[in-house]
mmCIF file of C-alpha atoms in Angstrom:
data_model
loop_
_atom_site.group_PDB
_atom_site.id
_atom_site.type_symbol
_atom_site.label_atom_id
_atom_site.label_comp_id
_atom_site.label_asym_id
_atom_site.label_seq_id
_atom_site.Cartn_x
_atom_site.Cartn_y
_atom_site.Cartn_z
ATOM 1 C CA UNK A 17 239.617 -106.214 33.144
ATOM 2 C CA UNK A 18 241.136 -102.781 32.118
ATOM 3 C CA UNK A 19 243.544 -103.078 29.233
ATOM 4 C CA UNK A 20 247.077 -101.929 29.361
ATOM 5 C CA UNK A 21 246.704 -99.688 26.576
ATOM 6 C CA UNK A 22 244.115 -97.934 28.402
ATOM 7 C CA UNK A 23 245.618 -97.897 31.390
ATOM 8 C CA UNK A 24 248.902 -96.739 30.444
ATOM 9 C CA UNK A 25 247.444 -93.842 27.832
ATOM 10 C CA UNK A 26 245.519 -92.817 31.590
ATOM 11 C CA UNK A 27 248.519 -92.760 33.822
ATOM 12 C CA UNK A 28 251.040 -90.674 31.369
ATOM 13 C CA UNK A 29 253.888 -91.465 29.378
ATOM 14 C CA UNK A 30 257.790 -91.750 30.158
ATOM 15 C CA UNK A 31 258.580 -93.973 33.413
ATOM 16 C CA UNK A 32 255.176 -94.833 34.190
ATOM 17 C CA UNK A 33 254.018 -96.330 30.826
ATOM 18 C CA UNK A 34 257.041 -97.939 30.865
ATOM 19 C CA UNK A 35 256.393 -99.799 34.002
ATOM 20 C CA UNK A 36 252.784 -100.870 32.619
ATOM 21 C CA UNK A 37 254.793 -102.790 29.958
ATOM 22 C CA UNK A 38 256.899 -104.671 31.910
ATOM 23 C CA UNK A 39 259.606 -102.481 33.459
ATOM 24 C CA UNK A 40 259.386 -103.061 37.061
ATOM 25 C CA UNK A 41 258.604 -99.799 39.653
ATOM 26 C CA UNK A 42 261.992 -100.567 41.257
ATOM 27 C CA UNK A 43 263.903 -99.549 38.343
ATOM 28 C CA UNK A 44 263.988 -95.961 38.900
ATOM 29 C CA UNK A 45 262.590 -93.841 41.761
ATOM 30 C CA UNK A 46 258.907 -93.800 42.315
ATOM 31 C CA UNK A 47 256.585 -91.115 40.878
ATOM 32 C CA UNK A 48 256.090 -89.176 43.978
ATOM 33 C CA UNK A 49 252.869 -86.994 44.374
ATOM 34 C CA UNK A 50 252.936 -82.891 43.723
ATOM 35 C CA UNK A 51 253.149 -79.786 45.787
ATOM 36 C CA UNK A 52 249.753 -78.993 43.382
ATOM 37 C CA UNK A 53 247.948 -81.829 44.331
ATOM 38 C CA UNK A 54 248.878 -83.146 47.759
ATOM 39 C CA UNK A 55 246.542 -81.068 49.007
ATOM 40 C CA UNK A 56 243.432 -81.774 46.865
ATOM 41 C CA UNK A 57 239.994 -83.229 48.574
ATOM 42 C CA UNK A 58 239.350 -86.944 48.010
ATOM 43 C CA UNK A 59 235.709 -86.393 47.262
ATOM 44 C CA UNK A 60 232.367 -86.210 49.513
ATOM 45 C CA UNK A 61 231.738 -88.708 52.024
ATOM 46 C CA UNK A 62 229.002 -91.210 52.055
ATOM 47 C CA UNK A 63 228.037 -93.397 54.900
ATOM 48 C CA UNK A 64 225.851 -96.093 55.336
ATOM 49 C CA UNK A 65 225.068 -98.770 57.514
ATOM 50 C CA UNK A 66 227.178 -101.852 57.632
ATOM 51 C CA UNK A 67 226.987 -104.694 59.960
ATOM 52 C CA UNK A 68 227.812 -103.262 63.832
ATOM 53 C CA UNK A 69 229.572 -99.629 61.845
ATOM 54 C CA UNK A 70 227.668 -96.727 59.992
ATOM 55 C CA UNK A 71 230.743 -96.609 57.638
ATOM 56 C CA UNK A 72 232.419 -93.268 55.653
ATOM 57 C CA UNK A 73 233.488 -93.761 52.432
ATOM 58 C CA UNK A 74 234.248 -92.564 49.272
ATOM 59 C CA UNK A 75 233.106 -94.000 46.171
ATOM 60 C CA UNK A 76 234.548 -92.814 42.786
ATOM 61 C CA UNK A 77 234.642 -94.411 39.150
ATOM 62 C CA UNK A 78 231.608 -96.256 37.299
ATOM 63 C CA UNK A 79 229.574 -98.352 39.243
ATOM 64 C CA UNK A 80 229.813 -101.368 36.724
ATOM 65 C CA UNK A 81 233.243 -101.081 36.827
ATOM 66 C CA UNK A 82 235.569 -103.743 38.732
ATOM 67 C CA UNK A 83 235.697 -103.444 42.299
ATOM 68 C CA UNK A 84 238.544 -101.738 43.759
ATOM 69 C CA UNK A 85 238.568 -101.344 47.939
ATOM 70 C CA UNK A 86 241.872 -99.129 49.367
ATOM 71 C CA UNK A 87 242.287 -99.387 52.855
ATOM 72 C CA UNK A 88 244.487 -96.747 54.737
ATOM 73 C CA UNK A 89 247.085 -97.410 57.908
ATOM 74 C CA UNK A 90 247.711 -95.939 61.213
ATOM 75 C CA UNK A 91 248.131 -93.046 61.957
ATOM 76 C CA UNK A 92 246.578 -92.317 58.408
ATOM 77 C CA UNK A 93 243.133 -92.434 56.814
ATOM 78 C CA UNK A 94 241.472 -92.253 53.356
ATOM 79 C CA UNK A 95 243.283 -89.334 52.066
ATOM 80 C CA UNK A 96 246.122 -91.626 51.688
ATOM 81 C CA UNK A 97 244.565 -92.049 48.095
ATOM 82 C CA UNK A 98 243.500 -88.744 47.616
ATOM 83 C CA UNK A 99 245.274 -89.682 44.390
ATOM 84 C CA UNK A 100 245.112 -93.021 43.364
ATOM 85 C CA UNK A 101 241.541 -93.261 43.792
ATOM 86 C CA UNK A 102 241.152 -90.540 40.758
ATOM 87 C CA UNK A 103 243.586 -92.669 38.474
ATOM 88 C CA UNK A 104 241.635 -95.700 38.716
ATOM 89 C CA UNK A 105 238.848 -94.525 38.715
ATOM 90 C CA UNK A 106 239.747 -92.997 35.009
ATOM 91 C CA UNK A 107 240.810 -96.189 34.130
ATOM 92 C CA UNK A 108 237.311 -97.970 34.690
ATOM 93 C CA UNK A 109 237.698 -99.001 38.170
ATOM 94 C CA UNK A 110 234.816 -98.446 40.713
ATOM 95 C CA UNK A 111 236.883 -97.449 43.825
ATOM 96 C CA UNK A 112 235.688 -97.244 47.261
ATOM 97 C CA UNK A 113 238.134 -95.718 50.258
ATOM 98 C CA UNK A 114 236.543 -96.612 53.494
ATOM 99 C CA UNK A 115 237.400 -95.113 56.967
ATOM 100 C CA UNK A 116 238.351 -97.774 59.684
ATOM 101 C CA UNK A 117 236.703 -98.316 62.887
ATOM 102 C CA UNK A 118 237.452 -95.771 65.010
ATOM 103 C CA UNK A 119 238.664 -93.098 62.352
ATOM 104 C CA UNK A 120 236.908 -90.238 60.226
ATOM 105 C CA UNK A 121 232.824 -90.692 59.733
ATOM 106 C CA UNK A 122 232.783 -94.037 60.817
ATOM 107 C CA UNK A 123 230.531 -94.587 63.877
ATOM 108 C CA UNK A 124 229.781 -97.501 66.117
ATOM 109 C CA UNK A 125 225.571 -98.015 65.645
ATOM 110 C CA UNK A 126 225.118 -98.692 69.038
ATOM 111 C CA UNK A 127 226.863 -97.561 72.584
ATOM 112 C CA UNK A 128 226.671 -100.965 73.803
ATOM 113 C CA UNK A 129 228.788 -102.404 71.156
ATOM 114 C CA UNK A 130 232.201 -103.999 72.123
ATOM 115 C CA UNK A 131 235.054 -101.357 70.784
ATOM 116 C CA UNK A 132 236.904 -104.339 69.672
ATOM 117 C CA UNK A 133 239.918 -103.843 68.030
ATOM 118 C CA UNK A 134 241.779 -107.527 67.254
ATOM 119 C CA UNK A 135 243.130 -107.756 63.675
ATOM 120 C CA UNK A 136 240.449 -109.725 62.043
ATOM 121 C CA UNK A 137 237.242 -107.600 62.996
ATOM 122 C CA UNK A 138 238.732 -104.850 60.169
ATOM 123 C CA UNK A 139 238.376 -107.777 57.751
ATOM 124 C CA UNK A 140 234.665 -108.300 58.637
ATOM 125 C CA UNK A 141 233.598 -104.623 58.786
ATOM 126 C CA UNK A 142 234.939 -104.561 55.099
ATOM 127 C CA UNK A 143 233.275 -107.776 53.914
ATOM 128 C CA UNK A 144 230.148 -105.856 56.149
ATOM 129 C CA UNK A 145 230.244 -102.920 53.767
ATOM 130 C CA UNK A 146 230.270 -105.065 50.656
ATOM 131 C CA UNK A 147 227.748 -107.157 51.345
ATOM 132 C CA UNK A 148 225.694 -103.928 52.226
ATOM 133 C CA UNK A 149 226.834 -102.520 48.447
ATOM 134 C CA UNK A 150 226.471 -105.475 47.128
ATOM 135 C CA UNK A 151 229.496 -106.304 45.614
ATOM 136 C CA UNK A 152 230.809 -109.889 45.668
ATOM 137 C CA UNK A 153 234.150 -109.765 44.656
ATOM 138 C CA UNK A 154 237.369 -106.849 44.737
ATOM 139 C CA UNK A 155 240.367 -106.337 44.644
ATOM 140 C CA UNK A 156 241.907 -105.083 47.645
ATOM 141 C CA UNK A 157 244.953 -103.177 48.109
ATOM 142 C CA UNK A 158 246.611 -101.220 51.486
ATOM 143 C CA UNK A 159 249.403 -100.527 53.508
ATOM 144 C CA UNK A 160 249.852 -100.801 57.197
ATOM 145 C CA UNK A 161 246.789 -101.340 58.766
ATOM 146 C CA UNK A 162 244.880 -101.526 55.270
ATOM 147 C CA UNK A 163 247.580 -104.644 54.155
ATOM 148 C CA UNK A 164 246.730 -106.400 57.239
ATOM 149 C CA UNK A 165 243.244 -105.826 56.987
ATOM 150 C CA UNK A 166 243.390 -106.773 52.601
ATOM 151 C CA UNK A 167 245.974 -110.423 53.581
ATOM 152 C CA UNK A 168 243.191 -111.318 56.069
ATOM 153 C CA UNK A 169 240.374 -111.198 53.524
ATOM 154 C CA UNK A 170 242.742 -112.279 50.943
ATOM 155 C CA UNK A 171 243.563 -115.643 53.012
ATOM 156 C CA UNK A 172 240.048 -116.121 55.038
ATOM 157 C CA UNK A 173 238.416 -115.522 51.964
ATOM 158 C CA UNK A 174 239.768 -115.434 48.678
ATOM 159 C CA UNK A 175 235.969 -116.327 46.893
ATOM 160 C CA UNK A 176 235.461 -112.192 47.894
ATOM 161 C CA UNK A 177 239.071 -111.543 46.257
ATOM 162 C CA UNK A 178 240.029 -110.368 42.943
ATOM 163 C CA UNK A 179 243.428 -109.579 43.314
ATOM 164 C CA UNK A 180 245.727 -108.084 46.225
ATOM 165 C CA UNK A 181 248.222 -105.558 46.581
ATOM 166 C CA UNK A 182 249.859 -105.123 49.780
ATOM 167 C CA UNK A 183 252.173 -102.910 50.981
ATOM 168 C CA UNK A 184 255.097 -104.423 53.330
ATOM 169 C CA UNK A 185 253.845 -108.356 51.935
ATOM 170 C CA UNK A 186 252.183 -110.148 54.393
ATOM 171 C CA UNK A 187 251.317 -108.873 57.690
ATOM 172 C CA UNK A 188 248.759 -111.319 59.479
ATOM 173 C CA UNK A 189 249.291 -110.766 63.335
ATOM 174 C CA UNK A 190 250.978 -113.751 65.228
ATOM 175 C CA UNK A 191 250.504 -113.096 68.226
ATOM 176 C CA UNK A 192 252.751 -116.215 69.954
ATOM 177 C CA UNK A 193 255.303 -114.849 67.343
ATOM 178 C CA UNK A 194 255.302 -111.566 68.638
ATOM 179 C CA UNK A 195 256.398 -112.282 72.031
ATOM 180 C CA UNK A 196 260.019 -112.925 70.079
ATOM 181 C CA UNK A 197 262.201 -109.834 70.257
ATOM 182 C CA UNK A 198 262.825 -108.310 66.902
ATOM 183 C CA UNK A 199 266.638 -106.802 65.648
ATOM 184 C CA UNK A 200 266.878 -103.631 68.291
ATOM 185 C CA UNK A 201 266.834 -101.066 65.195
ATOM 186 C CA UNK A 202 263.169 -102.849 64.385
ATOM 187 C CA UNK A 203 262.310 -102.706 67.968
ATOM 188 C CA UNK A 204 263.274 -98.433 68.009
ATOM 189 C CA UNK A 205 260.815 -98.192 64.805
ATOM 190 C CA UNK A 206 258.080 -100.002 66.951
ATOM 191 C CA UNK A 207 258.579 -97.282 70.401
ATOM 192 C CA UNK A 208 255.013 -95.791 70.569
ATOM 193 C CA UNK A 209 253.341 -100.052 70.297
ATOM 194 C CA UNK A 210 255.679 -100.289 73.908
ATOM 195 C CA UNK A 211 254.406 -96.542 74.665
ATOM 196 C CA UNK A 212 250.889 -97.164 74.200
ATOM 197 C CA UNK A 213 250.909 -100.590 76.288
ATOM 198 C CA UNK A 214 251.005 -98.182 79.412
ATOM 199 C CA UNK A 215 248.097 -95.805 81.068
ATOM 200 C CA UNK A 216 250.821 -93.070 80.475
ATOM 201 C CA UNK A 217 250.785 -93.430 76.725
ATOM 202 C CA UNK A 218 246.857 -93.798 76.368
ATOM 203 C CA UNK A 219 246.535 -90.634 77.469
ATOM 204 C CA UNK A 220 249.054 -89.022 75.528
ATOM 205 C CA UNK A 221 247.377 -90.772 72.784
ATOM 206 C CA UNK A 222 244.015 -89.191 74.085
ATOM 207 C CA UNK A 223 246.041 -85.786 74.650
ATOM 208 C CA UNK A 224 248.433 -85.313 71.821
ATOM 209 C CA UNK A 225 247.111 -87.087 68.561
ATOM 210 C CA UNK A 226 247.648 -84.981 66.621
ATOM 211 C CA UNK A 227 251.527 -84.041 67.705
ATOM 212 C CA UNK A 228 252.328 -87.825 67.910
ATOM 213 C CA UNK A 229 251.092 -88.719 64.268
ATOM 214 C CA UNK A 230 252.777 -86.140 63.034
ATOM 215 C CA UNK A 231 256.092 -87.289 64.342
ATOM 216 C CA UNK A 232 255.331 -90.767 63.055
ATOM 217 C CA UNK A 233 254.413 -89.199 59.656
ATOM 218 C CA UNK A 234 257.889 -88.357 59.825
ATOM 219 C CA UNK A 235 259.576 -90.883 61.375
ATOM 220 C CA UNK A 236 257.653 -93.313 58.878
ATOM 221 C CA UNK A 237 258.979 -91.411 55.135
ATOM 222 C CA UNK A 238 261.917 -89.434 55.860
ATOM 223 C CA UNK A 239 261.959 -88.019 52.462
ATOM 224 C CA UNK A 240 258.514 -87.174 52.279
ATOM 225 C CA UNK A 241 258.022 -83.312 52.246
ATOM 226 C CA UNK A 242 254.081 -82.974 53.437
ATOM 227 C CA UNK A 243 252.681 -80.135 54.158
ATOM 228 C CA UNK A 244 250.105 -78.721 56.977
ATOM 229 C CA UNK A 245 247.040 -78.630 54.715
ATOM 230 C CA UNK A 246 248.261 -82.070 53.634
ATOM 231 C CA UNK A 247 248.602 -83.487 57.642
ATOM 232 C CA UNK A 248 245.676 -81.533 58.801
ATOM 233 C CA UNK A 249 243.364 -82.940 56.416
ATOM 234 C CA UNK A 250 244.535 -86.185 57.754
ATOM 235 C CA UNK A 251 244.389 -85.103 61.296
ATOM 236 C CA UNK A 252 240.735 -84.572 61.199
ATOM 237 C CA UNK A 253 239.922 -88.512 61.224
ATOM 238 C CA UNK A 254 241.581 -88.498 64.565
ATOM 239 C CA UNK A 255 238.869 -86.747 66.388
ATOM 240 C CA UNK A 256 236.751 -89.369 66.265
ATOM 241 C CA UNK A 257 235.211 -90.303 69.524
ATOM 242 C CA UNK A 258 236.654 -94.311 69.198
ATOM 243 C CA UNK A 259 239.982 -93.191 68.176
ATOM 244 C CA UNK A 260 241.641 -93.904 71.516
ATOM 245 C CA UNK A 261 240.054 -97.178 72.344
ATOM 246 C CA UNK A 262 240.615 -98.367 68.862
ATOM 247 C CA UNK A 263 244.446 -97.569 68.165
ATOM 248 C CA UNK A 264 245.273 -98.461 71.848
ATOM 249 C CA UNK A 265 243.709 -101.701 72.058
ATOM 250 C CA UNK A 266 244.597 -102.728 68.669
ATOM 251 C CA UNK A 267 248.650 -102.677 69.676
ATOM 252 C CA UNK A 268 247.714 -104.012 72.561
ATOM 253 C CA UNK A 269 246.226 -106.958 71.218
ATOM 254 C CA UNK A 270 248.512 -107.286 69.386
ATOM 255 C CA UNK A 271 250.820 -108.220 72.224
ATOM 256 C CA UNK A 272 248.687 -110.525 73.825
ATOM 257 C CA UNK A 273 248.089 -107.468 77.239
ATOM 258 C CA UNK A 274 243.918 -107.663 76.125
ATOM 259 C CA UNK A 275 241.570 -110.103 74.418
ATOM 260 C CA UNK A 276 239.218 -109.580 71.401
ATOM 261 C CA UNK A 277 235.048 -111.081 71.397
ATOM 262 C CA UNK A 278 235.781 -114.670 71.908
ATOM 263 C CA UNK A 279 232.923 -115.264 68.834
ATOM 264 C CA UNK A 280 235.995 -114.574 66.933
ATOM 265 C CA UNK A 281 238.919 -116.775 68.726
ATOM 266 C CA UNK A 282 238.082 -119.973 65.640
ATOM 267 C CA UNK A 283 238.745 -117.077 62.685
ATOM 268 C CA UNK A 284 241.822 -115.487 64.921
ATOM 269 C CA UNK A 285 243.193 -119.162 65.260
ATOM 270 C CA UNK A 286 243.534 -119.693 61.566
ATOM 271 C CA UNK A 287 245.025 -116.524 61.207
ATOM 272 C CA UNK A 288 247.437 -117.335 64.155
ATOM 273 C CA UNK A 289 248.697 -121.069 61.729
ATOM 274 C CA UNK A 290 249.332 -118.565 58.946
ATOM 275 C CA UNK A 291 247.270 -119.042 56.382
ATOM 276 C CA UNK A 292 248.815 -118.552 52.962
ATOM 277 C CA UNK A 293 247.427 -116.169 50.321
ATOM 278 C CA UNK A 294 246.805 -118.077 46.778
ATOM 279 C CA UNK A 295 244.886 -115.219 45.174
ATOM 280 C CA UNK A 296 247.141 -113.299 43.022
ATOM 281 C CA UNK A 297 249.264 -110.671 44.159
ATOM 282 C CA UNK A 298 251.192 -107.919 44.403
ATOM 283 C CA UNK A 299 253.488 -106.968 47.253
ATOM 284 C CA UNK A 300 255.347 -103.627 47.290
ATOM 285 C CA UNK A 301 258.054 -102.150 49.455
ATOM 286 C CA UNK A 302 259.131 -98.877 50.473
ATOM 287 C CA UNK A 303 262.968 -98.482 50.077
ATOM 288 C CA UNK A 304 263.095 -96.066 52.966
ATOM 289 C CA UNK A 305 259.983 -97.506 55.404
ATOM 290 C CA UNK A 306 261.452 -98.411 58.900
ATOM 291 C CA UNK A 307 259.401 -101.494 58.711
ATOM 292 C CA UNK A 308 260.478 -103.386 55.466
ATOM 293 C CA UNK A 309 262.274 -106.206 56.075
ATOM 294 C CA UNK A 310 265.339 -107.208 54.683
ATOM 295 C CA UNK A 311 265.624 -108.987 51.610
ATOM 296 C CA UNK A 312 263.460 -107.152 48.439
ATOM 297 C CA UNK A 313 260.379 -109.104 49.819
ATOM 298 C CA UNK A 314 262.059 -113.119 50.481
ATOM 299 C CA UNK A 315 261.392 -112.587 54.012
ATOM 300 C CA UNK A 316 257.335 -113.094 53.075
ATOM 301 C CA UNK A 317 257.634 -114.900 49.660
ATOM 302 C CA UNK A 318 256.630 -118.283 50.614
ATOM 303 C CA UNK A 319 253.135 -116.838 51.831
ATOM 304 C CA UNK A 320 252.275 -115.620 48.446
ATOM 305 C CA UNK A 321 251.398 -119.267 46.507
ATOM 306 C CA UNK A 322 249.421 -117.672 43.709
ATOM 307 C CA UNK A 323 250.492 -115.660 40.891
ATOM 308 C CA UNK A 324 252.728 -113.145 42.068
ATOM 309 C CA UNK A 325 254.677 -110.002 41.724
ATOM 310 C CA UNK A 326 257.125 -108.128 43.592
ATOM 311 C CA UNK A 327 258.321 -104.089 43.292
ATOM 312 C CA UNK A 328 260.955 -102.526 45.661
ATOM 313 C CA UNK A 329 260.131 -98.400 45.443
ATOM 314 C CA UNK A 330 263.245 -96.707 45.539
ATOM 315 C CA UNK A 331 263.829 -93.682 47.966
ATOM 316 C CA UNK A 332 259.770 -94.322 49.286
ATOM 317 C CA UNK A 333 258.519 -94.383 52.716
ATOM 318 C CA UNK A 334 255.799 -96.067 54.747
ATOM 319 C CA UNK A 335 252.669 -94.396 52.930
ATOM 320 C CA UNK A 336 253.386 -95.415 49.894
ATOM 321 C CA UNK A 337 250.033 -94.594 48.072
ATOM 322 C CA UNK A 338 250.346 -90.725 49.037
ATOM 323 C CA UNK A 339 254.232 -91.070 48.754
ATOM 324 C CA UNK A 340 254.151 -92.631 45.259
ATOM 325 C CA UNK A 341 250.464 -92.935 44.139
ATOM 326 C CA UNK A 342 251.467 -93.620 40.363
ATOM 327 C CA UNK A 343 253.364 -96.848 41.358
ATOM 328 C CA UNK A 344 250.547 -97.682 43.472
ATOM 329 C CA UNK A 345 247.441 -97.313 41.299
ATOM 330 C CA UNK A 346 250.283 -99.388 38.592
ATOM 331 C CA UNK A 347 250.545 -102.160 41.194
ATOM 332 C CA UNK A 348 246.694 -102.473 41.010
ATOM 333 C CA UNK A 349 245.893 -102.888 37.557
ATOM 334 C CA UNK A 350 249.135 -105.674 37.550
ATOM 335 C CA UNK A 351 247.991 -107.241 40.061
ATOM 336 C CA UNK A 352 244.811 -107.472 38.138
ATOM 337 C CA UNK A 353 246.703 -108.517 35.031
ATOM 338 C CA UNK A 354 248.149 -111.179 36.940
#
């Protein structure tokens, strides 16, 4: 376990030592990242083989360090933690940033295998890559895409979980649940899941990826102030030749218009009761993210049974690890504290 002495003496002095001694992120507004280093490289990318993927990652810190796996969101990728991945890894952590199926370096080994995109084959392609590294247990920590990915593995199992942070609380799919209509302001921030249900948004998916995420960058954190190197560096993940498939039929699974490999419908049944998470935790929210819901994280308390903390970011978007990766790499070592 990394020490808070350590850890705070690494991640500066003034509001964010504070925080590491017990003033929470919410009471001021988040650390937000710099015009100097927004732009910076996350490090060279490895890949290796892992279960059906040949996975890219990036791997940073000492490698008898604790276990710390960041997983990025749509339309994002691993430069999400272009900077917490360096602050951890100065405090002792061994970090590893993995692209997604369908995003970056990551390839499918084989042509013949099923581009399947339900919710709980992310989980397994991460527990994949572990078991390849041979690390038994992390902690996990994401947003979007990554949280759902981290609360699956968190709930499924917690033996392979250290700790969790997760960005928006907890965001196992339901799919039964989601054929309820949400508040029509939540239902505007969700237009491009309707858009992509149809042949006419796959293929302006397929023609204008890189257009459309940049819109939803913006959408997403409206008082984030990226820049081009900072979106095209991003971008580049998009090319990759699953992209399509992947995004498209994940949203649509979502919504119950395709099915997953039914070797998976016993795991995607337990996810469907809502399993509850009892490893500690973390749970953050962007002030500002179209998605949060209402009530500074009550709305997903009850599925948090372990130890547990809570941090409201004030004046933060969606991406909360590039929009505020101080508070983020903080929310790690508590929720390793915890």
């Amino acid at each position: 376990m990394i020490t808070r002495r350590i850890f705070g003496k690494l991640m500066g002095a003034g509001a964010v030592a504070s925080s590491l001694a017990g003033t929470p992120p919410a009471a001021a507004a988040a650390p937000r990242a710099t015009a100097a280093t927004r732009a910076a490289p996350l490090g060279p990318v490895k890949q290796i083989d892992a279960g059906v993927l040949n996975v890219g990652y990036v791997e940073t810190g000492p490698a008898d360090g604790p276990a710390v796996v960041l997983l990025h969101g749509w339309p994002y990728d691993i430069h999400s933690y272009a900077e917490v991945a360096p602050l951890l890894a100065a405090a002792g952590y061994r970090v590893i940033v993995p692209y997604l199926r369908g995003h970056g370096t990551t390839r499918f080994r084989s042509g013949s295998t099923l581009r399947d995109p339900q919710q709980v084959v992310f989980a397994l392609d991460v527990i994949a890559l572990l078991d390849t590294l041979g690390i038994p247990m992390a902690i996990f920590a994401g947003y979007d895409w990554g949280s759902r990915t981290a609360d699956i593995i968190a709930a499924l199992w917690p033996e392979r979980c250290r700790a969790l942070v997760s960005v928006t609380g907890y965001l196992i799919t339901n799919r039964e649940g989601n054929k309820q209509p949400l508040p029509p302001r939540l239902e505007w921030a969700w237009w491009y899941q309707y858009y992509f249900t149809t042949e006419r948004g796959r293929l302006g998916l397929e023609k204008n990826r890189h257009d459309l995420a940049k819109l939803i960058w913006e959408f997403n954190s409206p008082t984030w102030k990226f820049d081009d190197a900072t979106f095209d560096r991003t971008a580049a993940a998009f090319d990759n030749p699953d992209y399509v498939a992947i995004v498209i039929g994940n949203y649509r699974w979502r919504l119950g218009l395709t099915e997953g490999d039914p070797r998976y419908d016993d795991l995607e049944r337990r996810l469907a009761a809502g399993p509850v998470i009892t490893v500690p935790s973390v749970t953050l929210d962007g002030e500002l993210d179209p998605f949060t819901p209402a009530g500074n994280g009550s709305a997903y308390r009850a599925k948090f049974t372990g130890r547990y903390a809570h941090h409201t970011l004030k004046g933060i978007g969606h991406n909360v690890p590039q929009e505020a990766p101080r508070a983020f790499a903080r929310a790690v070592a508590e929720a390793d504290r915890l």
